Short mmCIF file of N, CA and C in Angstrom, two decimals:
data_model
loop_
_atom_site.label_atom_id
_atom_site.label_comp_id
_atom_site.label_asym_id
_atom_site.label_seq_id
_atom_site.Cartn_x
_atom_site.Cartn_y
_atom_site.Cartn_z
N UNK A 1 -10.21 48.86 -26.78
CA UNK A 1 -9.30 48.12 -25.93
C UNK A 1 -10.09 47.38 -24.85
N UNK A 2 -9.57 46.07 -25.16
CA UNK A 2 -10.56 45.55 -23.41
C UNK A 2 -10.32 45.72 -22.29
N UNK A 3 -11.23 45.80 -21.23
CA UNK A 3 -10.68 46.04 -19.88
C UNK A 3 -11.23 44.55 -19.00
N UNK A 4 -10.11 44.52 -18.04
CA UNK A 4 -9.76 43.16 -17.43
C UNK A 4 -9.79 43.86 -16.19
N UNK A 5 -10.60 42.73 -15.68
CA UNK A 5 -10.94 43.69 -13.91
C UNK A 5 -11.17 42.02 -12.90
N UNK A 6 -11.05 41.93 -11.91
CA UNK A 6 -11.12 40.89 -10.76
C UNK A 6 -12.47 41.53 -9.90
N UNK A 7 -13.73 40.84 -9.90
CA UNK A 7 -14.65 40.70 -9.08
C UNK A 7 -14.99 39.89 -7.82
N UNK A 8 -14.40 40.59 -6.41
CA UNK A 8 -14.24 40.13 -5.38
C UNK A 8 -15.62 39.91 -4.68
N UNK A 9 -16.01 38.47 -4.60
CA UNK A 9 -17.53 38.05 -4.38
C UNK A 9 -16.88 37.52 -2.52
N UNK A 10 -18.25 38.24 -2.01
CA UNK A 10 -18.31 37.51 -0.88
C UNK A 10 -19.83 36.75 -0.77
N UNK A 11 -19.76 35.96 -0.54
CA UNK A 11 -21.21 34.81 -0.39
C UNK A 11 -22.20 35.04 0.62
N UNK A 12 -23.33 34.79 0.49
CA UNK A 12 -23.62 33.71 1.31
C UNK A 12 -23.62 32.51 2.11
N UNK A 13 -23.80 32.00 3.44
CA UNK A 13 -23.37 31.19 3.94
C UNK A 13 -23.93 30.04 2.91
N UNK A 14 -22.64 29.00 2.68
CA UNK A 14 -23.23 27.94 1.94
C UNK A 14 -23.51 28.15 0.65
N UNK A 15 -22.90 28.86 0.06
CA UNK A 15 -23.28 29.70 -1.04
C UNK A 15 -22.55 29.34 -2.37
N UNK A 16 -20.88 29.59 -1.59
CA UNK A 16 -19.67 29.36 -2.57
C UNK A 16 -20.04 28.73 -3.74
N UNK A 17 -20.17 27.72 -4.00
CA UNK A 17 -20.63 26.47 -5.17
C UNK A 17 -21.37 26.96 -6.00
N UNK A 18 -22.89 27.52 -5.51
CA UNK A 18 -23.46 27.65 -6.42
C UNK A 18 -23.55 29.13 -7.02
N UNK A 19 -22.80 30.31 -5.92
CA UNK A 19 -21.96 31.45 -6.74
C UNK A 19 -20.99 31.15 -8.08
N UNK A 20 -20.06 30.30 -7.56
CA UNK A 20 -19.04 29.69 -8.77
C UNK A 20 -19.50 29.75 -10.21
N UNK A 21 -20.82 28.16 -9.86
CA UNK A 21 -21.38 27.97 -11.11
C UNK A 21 -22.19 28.69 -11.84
N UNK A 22 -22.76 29.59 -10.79
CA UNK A 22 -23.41 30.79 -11.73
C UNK A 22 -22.53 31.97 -11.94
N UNK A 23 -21.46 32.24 -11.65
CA UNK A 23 -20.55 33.00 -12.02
C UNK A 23 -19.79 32.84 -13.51
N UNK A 24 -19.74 31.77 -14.06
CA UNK A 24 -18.88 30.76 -14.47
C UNK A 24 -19.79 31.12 -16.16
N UNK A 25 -21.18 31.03 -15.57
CA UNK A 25 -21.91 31.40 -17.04
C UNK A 25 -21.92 32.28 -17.86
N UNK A 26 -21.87 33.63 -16.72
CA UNK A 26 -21.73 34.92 -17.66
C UNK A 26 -20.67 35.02 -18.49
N UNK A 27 -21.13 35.77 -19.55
CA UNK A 27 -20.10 36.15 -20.61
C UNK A 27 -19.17 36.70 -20.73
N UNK A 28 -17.78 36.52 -20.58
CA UNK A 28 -16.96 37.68 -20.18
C UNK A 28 -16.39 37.19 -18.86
N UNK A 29 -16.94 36.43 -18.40
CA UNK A 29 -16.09 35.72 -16.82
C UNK A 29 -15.42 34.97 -17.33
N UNK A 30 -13.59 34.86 -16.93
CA UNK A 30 -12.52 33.80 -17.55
C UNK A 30 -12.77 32.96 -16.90
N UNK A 31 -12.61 33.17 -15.51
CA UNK A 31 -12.56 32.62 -14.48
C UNK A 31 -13.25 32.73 -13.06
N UNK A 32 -14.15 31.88 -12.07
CA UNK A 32 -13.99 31.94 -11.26
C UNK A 32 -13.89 31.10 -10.01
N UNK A 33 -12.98 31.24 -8.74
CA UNK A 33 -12.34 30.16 -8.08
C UNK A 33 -12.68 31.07 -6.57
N UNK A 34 -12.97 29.77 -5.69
CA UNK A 34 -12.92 30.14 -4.30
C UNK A 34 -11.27 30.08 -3.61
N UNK A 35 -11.58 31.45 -3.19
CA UNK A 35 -10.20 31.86 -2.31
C UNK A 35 -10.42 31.71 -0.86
N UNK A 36 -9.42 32.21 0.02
CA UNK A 36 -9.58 32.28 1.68
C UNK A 36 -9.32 33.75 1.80
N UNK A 37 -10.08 34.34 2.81
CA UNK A 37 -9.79 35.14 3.46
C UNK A 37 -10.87 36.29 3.25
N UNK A 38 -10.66 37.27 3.06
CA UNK A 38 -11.86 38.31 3.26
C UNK A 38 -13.04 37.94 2.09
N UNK A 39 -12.66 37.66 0.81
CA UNK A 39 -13.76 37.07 0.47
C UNK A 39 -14.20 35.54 0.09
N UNK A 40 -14.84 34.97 -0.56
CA UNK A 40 -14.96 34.10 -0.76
C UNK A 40 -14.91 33.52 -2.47
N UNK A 41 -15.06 34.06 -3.18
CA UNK A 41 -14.92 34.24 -4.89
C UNK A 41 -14.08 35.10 -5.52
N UNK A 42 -13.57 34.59 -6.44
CA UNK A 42 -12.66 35.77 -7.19
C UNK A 42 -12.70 35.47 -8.41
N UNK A 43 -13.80 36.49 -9.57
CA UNK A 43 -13.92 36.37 -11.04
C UNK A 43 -12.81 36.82 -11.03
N UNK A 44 -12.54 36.55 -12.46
CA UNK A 44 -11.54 37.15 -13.86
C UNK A 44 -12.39 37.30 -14.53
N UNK A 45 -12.58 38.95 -15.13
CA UNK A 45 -13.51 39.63 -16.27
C UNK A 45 -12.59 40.02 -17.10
N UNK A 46 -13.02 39.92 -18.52
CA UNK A 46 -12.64 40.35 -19.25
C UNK A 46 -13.33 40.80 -20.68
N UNK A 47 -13.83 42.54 -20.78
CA UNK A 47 -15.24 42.54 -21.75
C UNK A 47 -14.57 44.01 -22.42
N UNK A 48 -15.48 44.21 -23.45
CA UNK A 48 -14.94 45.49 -24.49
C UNK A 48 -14.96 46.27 -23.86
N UNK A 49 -15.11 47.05 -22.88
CA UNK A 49 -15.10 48.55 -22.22
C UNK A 49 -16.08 48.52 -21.01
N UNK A 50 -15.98 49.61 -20.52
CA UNK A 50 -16.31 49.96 -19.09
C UNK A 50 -17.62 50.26 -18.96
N UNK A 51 -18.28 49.90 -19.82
CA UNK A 51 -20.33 49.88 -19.64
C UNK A 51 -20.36 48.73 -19.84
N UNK A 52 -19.41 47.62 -20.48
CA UNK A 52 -20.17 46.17 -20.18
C UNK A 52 -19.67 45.38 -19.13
N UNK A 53 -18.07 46.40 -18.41
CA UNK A 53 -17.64 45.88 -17.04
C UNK A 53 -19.28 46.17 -16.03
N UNK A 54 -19.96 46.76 -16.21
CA UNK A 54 -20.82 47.56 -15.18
C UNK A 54 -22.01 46.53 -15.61
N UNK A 55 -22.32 45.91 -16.89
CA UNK A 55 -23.42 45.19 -17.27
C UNK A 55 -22.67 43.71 -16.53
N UNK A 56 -21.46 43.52 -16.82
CA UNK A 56 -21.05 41.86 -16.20
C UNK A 56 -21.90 42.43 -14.71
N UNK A 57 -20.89 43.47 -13.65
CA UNK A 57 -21.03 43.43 -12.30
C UNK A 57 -22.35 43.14 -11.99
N UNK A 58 -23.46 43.86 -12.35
CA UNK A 58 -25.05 43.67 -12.65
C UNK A 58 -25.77 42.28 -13.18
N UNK A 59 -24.51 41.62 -13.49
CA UNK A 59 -25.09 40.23 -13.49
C UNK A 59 -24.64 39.34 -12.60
N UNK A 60 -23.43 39.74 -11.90
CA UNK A 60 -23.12 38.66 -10.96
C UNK A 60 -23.34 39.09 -9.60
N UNK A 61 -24.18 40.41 -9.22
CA UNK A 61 -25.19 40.70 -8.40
C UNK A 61 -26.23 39.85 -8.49
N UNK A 62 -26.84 39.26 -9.45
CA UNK A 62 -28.63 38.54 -9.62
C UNK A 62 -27.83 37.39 -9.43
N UNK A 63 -26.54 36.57 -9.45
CA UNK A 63 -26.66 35.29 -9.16
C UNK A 63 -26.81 35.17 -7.52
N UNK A 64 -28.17 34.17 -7.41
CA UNK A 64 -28.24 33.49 -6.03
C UNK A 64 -26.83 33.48 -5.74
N UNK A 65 -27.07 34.05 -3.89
CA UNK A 65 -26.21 33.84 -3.06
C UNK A 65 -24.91 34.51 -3.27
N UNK A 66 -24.78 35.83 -3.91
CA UNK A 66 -24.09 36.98 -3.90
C UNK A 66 -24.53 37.75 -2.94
N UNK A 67 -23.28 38.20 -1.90
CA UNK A 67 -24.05 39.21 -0.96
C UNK A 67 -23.73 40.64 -1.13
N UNK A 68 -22.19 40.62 -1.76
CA UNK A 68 -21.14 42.13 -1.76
C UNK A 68 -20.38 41.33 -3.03
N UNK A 69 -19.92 42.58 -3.87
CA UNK A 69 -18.88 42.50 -4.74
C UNK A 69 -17.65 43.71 -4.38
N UNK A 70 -16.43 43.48 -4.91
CA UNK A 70 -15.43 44.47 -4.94
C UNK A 70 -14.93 44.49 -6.52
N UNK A 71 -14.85 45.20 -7.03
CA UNK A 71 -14.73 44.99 -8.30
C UNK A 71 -13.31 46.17 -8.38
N UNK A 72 -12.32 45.63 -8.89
CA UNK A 72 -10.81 45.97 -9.17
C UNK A 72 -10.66 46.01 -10.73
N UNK A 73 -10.71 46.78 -11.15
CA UNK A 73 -10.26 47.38 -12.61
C UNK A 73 -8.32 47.22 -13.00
N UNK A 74 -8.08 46.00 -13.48
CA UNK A 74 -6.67 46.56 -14.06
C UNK A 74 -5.90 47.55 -14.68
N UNK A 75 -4.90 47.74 -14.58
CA UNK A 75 -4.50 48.93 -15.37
C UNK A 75 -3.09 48.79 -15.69
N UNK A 76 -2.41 48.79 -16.84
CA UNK A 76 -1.01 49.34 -17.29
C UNK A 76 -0.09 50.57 -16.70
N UNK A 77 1.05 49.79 -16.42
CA UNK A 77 1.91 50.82 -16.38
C UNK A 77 2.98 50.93 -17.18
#
């Protein structure tokens, strides 16, 4: 079953843009768009299970100008 999780990026100053576009590459990112307010990025992940949620997060740590992630796991009710 896949798991779908939201990766809450906060930047670097000046950062946003080129977080985006390197966000944007990894595999498994639907989406990602600059928001307002506590952070500044917000992926949409979506990958086969919960060791390659942990391999995405580990990659969108190494993109320049990532400072903090929050990473939110969806879930069914």
């Amino acid at each position: 079953m896949a798991v779908k999780a939201y990766v809450l990026i906060e930047t670097q100053v000046g950062k946003t843009g080129d977080v985006i576009n390197g966000t944007q590459k990894i595999k498994g990112v639907k989406s990602a768009d600059s928001v307002a307010g506590a952070y500044d990025v917000v992926a949409t992940v979506e990958v086969a299970d919960l060791d390659a949620l942990g391999n995405l997060v580990k990659q969108v740590h190494s993109v320049s100008g990532v400072a903090k992630t929050t990473t939110l796991i969806a879930v069914k009710y």
